[in-house]
Amino acid sequence: MNIDMIRAAAIRLEGHARRTPLLSSPFLDEIAGKPVFVKAECLQHTGSFKFRGGWSALSGLPEDQRKNGVIAFSSGNHAQGVAYAAALHGVSSVIIMPSDAPRLKIENTRALGAEVVLYDRATEDRNEIGATLAEQRGLTLIKPYDEPLVIAGQGTTGLEIAAQAADLGVQDADVLVCCGGGGLTSGIALALAAEAPSFKVRPCEPEGFDDVTRSLASGKIERNEKLTGSLCDAIITPQPGDMTFPIMAAHCGSGIVVTEEEALKAMAHAFQRLKIVVEPGGAVGLAAALFHAEKTNASTLIAVTTGGNVDVSVFQKALAYLD
């Protein structure tokens, strides 16, 4: 992985991905005690940054390979990103999803034309299921984070952050990124190392699923004891990726862990102050900015709200904090 791959992905994404805004509110600044900007990737196609990686991967495949179709595994956002990118390229897609994924994400993935295969993430191995189906059907597997073309696509978010921050005169910032396997985090970190080296990426995770934070602290890949049981389903992974962890170890600061309640409160603040809808996993970075600013070093915070695909009942639970 290198910056040239991310810049090449940006060229392929031009005219296809949205350049999402960098939002702010004085009310959020007051809560955090310092300026907070929000990179609203929840406004990206399919409701998350994952479209960037999906399009980057599909568009980067040789035509004779792409036409045979693709397969991916995801709790929902990578699923939709790949499914939509495949549909736009006119090729078939098979998406392996955990049976406990939010119903909205499962339904949206099917609506985008993908064949959805459900599995039990507590007892079944999605890697084995994906490898078997890929071999049987001649499909190309597009991994959610340990894939160079995917990381390159996600890294284009970092290129935009650097350019938008420069336009605003921001010269020093901690960039708080919701982190699962580390595809977005490592991509943004690589991009900012080249374009805004004074910025420091901080991986943000939900309590009980802080494998990246622990891995960065120990210097080796650590695994989560649990694989289910959090509202932040979008960023629950067993452990950091073999490809993403070395990048994060080289370029990221220490991780920040937030509670589910803090993520829900961040969702409520994002809706009230920025008028955007964010899912729990996508609000973890903003939660870190609002409620753990004392753990940051920079004078300015940039939080990436990574996704907005939330079931109505969960969103109502978040909005209850505004009462």
Short mmCIF file of C-alpha atoms in Angstrom, two decimals:
data_model
loop_
_atom_site.label_atom_id
_atom_site.label_comp_id
_atom_site.label_asym_id
_atom_site.label_seq_id
_atom_site.Cartn_x
_atom_site.Cartn_y
_atom_site.Cartn_z
CA MET A 1 0.00 0.00 0.00
CA ASN A 2 1.17 3.50 -0.85
CA ILE A 3 -0.15 6.97 -1.56
CA ASP A 4 0.03 6.44 -5.33
CA MET A 5 -2.59 3.68 -5.04
CA ILE A 6 -4.89 6.01 -3.12
CA ARG A 7 -4.45 8.79 -5.68
CA ALA A 8 -5.18 6.31 -8.48
CA ALA A 9 -8.34 5.23 -6.67
CA ALA A 10 -9.38 8.88 -6.38
CA ILE A 11 -9.17 9.20 -10.16
CA ARG A 12 -11.33 6.10 -10.65
CA LEU A 13 -13.84 7.39 -8.10
CA GLU A 14 -14.13 10.82 -9.71
CA GLY A 15 -17.71 11.35 -10.83
CA HIS A 16 -18.90 8.23 -9.00
CA ALA A 17 -18.36 8.84 -5.27
CA ARG A 18 -19.63 11.89 -3.44
CA ARG A 19 -17.20 14.41 -1.99
CA THR A 20 -18.82 14.45 1.43
CA PRO A 21 -18.88 17.68 3.45
CA LEU A 22 -16.86 18.66 6.52
CA LEU A 23 -19.50 19.93 8.94
CA SER A 24 -19.30 21.87 12.20
CA SER A 25 -21.46 23.30 14.96
CA PRO A 26 -20.58 25.62 17.85
CA PHE A 27 -22.73 23.42 20.08
CA LEU A 28 -20.47 20.42 19.41
CA ASP A 29 -17.39 22.58 19.99
CA GLU A 30 -18.78 23.52 23.39
CA ILE A 31 -19.29 19.90 24.42
CA ALA A 32 -15.80 18.87 23.33
CA GLY A 33 -14.08 21.99 24.60
CA LYS A 34 -12.30 22.50 21.29
CA PRO A 35 -13.24 22.84 17.60
CA VAL A 36 -14.83 19.71 16.11
CA PHE A 37 -15.34 19.06 12.42
CA VAL A 38 -17.34 16.09 11.14
CA LYS A 39 -16.55 14.32 7.87
CA ALA A 40 -20.05 13.12 6.99
CA GLU A 41 -19.45 9.83 5.18
CA CYS A 42 -22.96 8.82 6.24
CA LEU A 43 -23.97 10.93 3.22
CA GLN A 44 -21.94 8.78 0.83
CA HIS A 45 -23.70 6.50 -1.68
CA THR A 46 -25.33 3.53 0.12
CA GLY A 47 -25.05 5.48 3.38
CA SER A 48 -21.40 4.81 4.23
CA PHE A 49 -17.77 5.21 3.15
CA LYS A 50 -17.81 1.59 2.00
CA PHE A 51 -18.95 2.60 -1.48
CA ARG A 52 -15.49 4.10 -2.00
CA GLY A 53 -13.76 0.78 -1.42
CA GLY A 54 -16.38 -1.15 -3.35
CA TRP A 55 -16.07 1.03 -6.45
CA SER A 56 -12.29 1.14 -6.17
CA ALA A 57 -12.11 -2.65 -6.05
CA LEU A 58 -14.59 -3.28 -8.88
CA SER A 59 -13.11 -0.64 -11.15
CA GLY A 60 -9.61 -1.90 -10.45
CA LEU A 61 -10.30 -5.49 -11.52
CA PRO A 62 -9.44 -6.66 -15.05
CA GLU A 63 -12.58 -6.78 -17.20
CA ASP A 64 -12.36 -10.53 -17.84
CA GLN A 65 -12.20 -11.15 -14.10
CA ARG A 66 -14.87 -8.64 -13.13
CA LYS A 67 -17.48 -10.01 -15.56
CA ASN A 68 -17.58 -13.34 -13.70
CA GLY A 69 -18.99 -11.58 -10.64
CA VAL A 70 -17.78 -10.81 -7.14
CA ILE A 71 -18.35 -12.05 -3.60
CA ALA A 72 -17.93 -10.19 -0.31
CA PHE A 73 -18.63 -10.67 3.38
CA SER A 74 -19.96 -7.87 5.54
CA SER A 75 -22.25 -6.91 8.41
CA GLY A 76 -23.95 -4.54 6.02
CA ASN A 77 -22.11 -1.44 4.86
CA HIS A 78 -19.39 -3.17 2.81
CA ALA A 79 -22.18 -5.41 1.52
CA GLN A 80 -24.14 -2.47 0.17
CA GLY A 81 -21.07 -0.72 -1.18
CA VAL A 82 -19.96 -3.77 -3.16
CA ALA A 83 -23.50 -4.65 -4.25
CA TYR A 84 -24.13 -1.15 -5.61
CA ALA A 85 -20.73 -0.94 -7.30
CA ALA A 86 -21.33 -4.35 -8.89
CA ALA A 87 -24.78 -3.28 -10.10
CA LEU A 88 -23.34 -0.12 -11.65
CA HIS A 89 -20.72 -2.25 -13.43
CA GLY A 90 -23.44 -4.67 -14.61
CA VAL A 91 -21.99 -7.72 -12.85
CA SER A 92 -23.43 -10.12 -10.27
CA SER A 93 -22.58 -10.10 -6.57
CA VAL A 94 -22.96 -12.54 -3.69
CA ILE A 95 -22.80 -11.07 -0.19
CA ILE A 96 -22.25 -13.13 2.97
CA MET A 97 -23.87 -11.38 5.93
CA PRO A 98 -24.26 -12.24 9.63
CA SER A 99 -27.79 -13.25 10.50
CA ASP A 100 -27.85 -10.64 13.31
CA ALA A 101 -27.04 -7.73 11.00
CA PRO A 102 -29.64 -4.92 11.06
CA ARG A 103 -32.63 -5.86 8.92
CA LEU A 104 -32.32 -2.58 7.00
CA LYS A 105 -28.84 -3.51 5.82
CA ILE A 106 -29.88 -7.00 4.74
CA GLU A 107 -32.92 -5.68 2.87
CA ASN A 108 -30.96 -2.88 1.22
CA THR A 109 -28.28 -5.29 0.02
CA ARG A 110 -30.89 -7.52 -1.60
CA ALA A 111 -32.62 -4.48 -3.09
CA LEU A 112 -29.33 -3.50 -4.75
CA GLY A 113 -29.41 -6.80 -6.64
CA ALA A 114 -27.09 -8.94 -4.56
CA GLU A 115 -27.64 -12.55 -3.55
CA VAL A 116 -27.44 -12.57 0.26
CA VAL A 117 -26.11 -15.62 2.13
CA LEU A 118 -26.65 -15.42 5.91
CA TYR A 119 -24.38 -17.02 8.53
CA ASP A 120 -24.02 -17.21 12.32
CA ARG A 121 -20.97 -15.11 13.19
CA ALA A 122 -20.63 -16.81 16.60
CA THR A 123 -20.34 -20.35 15.20
CA GLU A 124 -19.44 -20.06 11.50
CA ASP A 125 -16.36 -18.69 9.72
CA ARG A 126 -17.26 -16.21 6.99
CA ASN A 127 -13.80 -16.56 5.46
CA GLU A 128 -14.37 -20.28 4.89
CA ILE A 129 -17.85 -19.69 3.47
CA GLY A 130 -16.55 -16.99 1.15
CA ALA A 131 -13.58 -19.03 -0.06
CA THR A 132 -15.79 -22.03 -0.80
CA LEU A 133 -18.39 -20.06 -2.76
CA ALA A 134 -15.72 -18.12 -4.65
CA GLU A 135 -14.06 -21.33 -5.79
CA GLN A 136 -17.33 -23.06 -6.68
CA ARG A 137 -18.68 -20.17 -8.76
CA GLY A 138 -15.51 -18.53 -10.07
CA LEU A 139 -16.20 -15.31 -8.19
CA THR A 140 -13.62 -12.74 -7.11
CA LEU A 141 -13.55 -12.20 -3.36
CA ILE A 142 -13.50 -8.55 -2.27
CA LYS A 143 -12.48 -8.47 1.37
CA PRO A 144 -13.89 -5.69 3.58
CA TYR A 145 -10.53 -4.31 4.74
CA ASP A 146 -7.52 -6.55 4.06
CA GLU A 147 -7.52 -5.77 0.34
CA PRO A 148 -5.26 -3.16 -1.30
CA LEU A 149 -7.88 -1.85 -3.74
CA VAL A 150 -10.39 -1.46 -0.91
CA ILE A 151 -7.92 0.32 1.38
CA ALA A 152 -7.00 2.62 -1.52
CA GLY A 153 -10.65 3.53 -2.05
CA GLN A 154 -11.23 4.23 1.64
CA GLY A 155 -8.05 6.30 1.70
CA THR A 156 -9.63 8.82 -0.67
CA THR A 157 -11.58 10.01 2.39
CA GLY A 158 -8.24 11.11 3.82
CA LEU A 159 -7.34 13.02 0.65
CA GLU A 160 -10.61 14.95 0.96
CA ILE A 161 -10.08 15.63 4.68
CA ALA A 162 -6.63 17.06 3.97
CA ALA A 163 -7.93 19.35 1.22
CA GLN A 164 -11.02 20.48 3.12
CA ALA A 165 -9.08 21.13 6.33
CA ALA A 166 -6.53 23.19 4.39
CA ASP A 167 -9.35 25.29 2.92
CA LEU A 168 -10.53 25.98 6.49
CA GLY A 169 -7.04 26.85 7.69
CA VAL A 170 -6.79 23.83 10.01
CA GLN A 171 -3.10 22.97 10.43
CA ASP A 172 -3.16 20.62 13.42
CA ALA A 173 -5.79 17.95 14.13
CA ASP A 174 -6.49 14.56 15.60
CA VAL A 175 -8.63 12.63 13.12
CA LEU A 176 -10.98 10.27 14.95
CA VAL A 177 -11.99 7.28 12.84
CA CYS A 178 -14.49 4.54 13.70
CA CYS A 179 -12.42 1.39 13.42
CA GLY A 180 -13.32 -2.24 12.74
CA GLY A 181 -10.78 -4.16 10.70
CA GLY A 182 -8.90 -0.97 9.90
CA GLY A 183 -9.45 -0.46 6.17
CA LEU A 184 -10.71 3.11 6.51
CA THR A 185 -8.38 3.94 9.38
CA SER A 186 -5.26 2.71 7.59
CA GLY A 187 -6.30 4.30 4.29
CA ILE A 188 -6.90 7.69 5.89
CA ALA A 189 -3.65 7.39 7.85
CA LEU A 190 -1.66 6.75 4.67
CA ALA A 191 -3.34 9.63 2.87
CA LEU A 192 -2.77 12.09 5.70
CA ALA A 193 0.84 11.00 6.20
CA ALA A 194 1.42 12.26 2.65
CA GLU A 195 -0.97 15.21 2.45
CA ALA A 196 -1.28 16.48 6.06
CA PRO A 197 1.59 15.01 8.10
CA SER A 198 0.79 17.19 11.13
CA PHE A 199 -2.53 15.36 11.50
CA LYS A 200 -2.70 12.20 13.64
CA VAL A 201 -5.29 9.45 13.08
CA ARG A 202 -6.83 7.95 16.23
CA PRO A 203 -8.76 4.66 15.87
CA CYS A 204 -12.03 4.68 17.84
CA GLU A 205 -13.86 1.56 19.01
CA PRO A 206 -16.80 0.46 21.17
CA GLU A 207 -16.23 -0.86 24.65
CA GLY A 208 -15.70 -4.64 24.69
CA PHE A 209 -14.58 -4.69 21.05
CA ASP A 210 -11.35 -2.70 21.31
CA ASP A 211 -9.00 -5.09 19.49
CA VAL A 212 -7.22 -2.32 17.56
CA THR A 213 -6.68 -0.19 20.65
CA ARG A 214 -5.21 -3.16 22.52
CA SER A 215 -3.15 -4.22 19.50
CA LEU A 216 -1.59 -0.79 19.14
CA ALA A 217 -0.78 -0.79 22.86
CA SER A 218 0.83 -4.26 22.83
CA GLY A 219 2.48 -4.01 19.43
CA LYS A 220 0.90 -7.25 18.20
CA ILE A 221 -2.49 -8.28 16.85
CA GLU A 222 -4.98 -8.88 19.66
CA ARG A 223 -8.31 -10.66 19.23
CA ASN A 224 -11.72 -9.83 20.71
CA GLU A 225 -13.17 -12.39 23.10
CA LYS A 226 -16.70 -11.72 21.84
CA LEU A 227 -17.85 -11.40 18.22
CA THR A 228 -21.42 -10.25 18.85
CA GLY A 229 -23.39 -8.20 21.33
CA SER A 230 -22.95 -4.54 20.44
CA LEU A 231 -25.16 -1.95 18.81
CA CYS A 232 -22.02 -0.88 16.96
CA ASP A 233 -22.32 -3.89 14.62
CA ALA A 234 -20.75 -2.03 11.70
CA ILE A 235 -17.31 -2.03 13.32
CA ILE A 236 -17.24 -5.37 15.11
CA THR A 237 -14.46 -7.56 13.73
CA PRO A 238 -12.49 -10.40 15.35
CA GLN A 239 -9.14 -8.60 15.11
CA PRO A 240 -7.23 -6.04 13.03
CA GLY A 241 -6.30 -7.05 9.50
CA ASP A 242 -2.91 -8.53 8.71
CA MET A 243 -2.48 -5.79 6.11
CA THR A 244 -4.09 -2.92 7.97
CA PHE A 245 -2.45 -3.38 11.38
CA PRO A 246 1.13 -2.63 10.30
CA ILE A 247 -0.09 0.55 8.58
CA MET A 248 -1.96 1.65 11.70
CA ALA A 249 1.00 0.77 13.92
CA ALA A 250 3.24 2.94 11.75
CA HIS A 251 0.96 5.94 11.31
CA CYS A 252 -1.76 6.07 14.01
CA GLY A 253 -1.86 7.34 17.55
CA SER A 254 -3.35 5.36 20.42
CA GLY A 255 -6.94 4.19 20.22
CA ILE A 256 -9.94 5.65 22.05
CA VAL A 257 -12.72 3.45 23.45
CA VAL A 258 -16.30 4.67 23.94
CA THR A 259 -19.42 3.20 25.49
CA GLU A 260 -22.62 2.33 23.63
CA GLU A 261 -24.39 5.10 25.54
CA GLU A 262 -21.83 7.62 24.34
CA ALA A 263 -22.31 6.42 20.75
CA LEU A 264 -26.08 6.84 21.07
CA LYS A 265 -25.66 10.32 22.53
CA ALA A 266 -23.33 11.23 19.67
CA MET A 267 -26.01 10.07 17.21
CA ALA A 268 -28.51 12.35 18.92
CA HIS A 269 -26.15 15.35 18.84
CA ALA A 270 -25.34 14.70 15.15
CA PHE A 271 -29.04 14.72 14.31
CA GLN A 272 -29.87 17.77 16.40
CA ARG A 273 -26.88 19.93 15.51
CA LEU A 274 -25.77 18.75 12.07
CA LYS A 275 -29.06 17.32 10.73
CA ILE A 276 -27.44 14.01 9.75
CA VAL A 277 -28.44 10.43 10.58
CA VAL A 278 -25.62 8.27 11.93
CA GLU A 279 -25.65 4.62 13.01
CA PRO A 280 -24.06 3.57 16.34
CA GLY A 281 -20.85 2.18 14.83
CA GLY A 282 -20.58 5.23 12.61
CA ALA A 283 -20.92 7.58 15.59
CA VAL A 284 -18.03 6.16 17.65
CA GLY A 285 -15.51 8.67 16.30
CA LEU A 286 -17.81 11.58 17.10
CA ALA A 287 -18.47 10.10 20.55
CA ALA A 288 -14.72 10.07 21.15
CA ALA A 289 -14.50 13.73 20.11
CA LEU A 290 -17.40 14.84 22.28
CA PHE A 291 -16.81 12.79 25.42
CA HIS A 292 -13.10 11.93 25.39
CA ALA A 293 -11.49 15.09 24.05
CA GLU A 294 -9.12 15.09 27.02
CA LYS A 295 -7.44 12.01 25.49
CA THR A 296 -6.56 13.92 22.33
CA ASN A 297 -3.51 16.07 21.78
CA ALA A 298 -4.39 18.37 18.89
CA SER A 299 -6.13 21.73 19.09
CA THR A 300 -8.76 20.63 16.57
CA LEU A 301 -10.67 17.37 16.18
CA ILE A 302 -12.00 15.86 12.95
CA ALA A 303 -14.43 12.98 13.46
CA VAL A 304 -15.51 10.74 10.60
CA THR A 305 -19.15 9.65 10.83
CA THR A 306 -18.71 6.53 8.79
CA GLY A 307 -22.25 5.29 8.22
CA GLY A 308 -25.93 6.10 8.61
CA ASN A 309 -27.69 2.79 8.02
CA VAL A 310 -29.61 2.44 11.26
CA ASP A 311 -32.85 0.64 12.09
CA VAL A 312 -35.69 2.93 13.21
CA SER A 313 -35.89 1.38 16.69
CA VAL A 314 -32.20 2.02 17.38
CA PHE A 315 -32.42 5.58 16.08
CA GLN A 316 -35.42 6.21 18.34
CA LYS A 317 -33.34 4.92 21.26
CA ALA A 318 -30.65 7.45 20.41
CA LEU A 319 -33.08 10.35 20.04
CA ALA A 320 -34.48 9.62 23.50
CA TYR A 321 -31.32 11.25 24.87
CA LEU A 322 -32.62 14.59 23.53
CA ASP A 323 -35.66 14.51 25.82
#
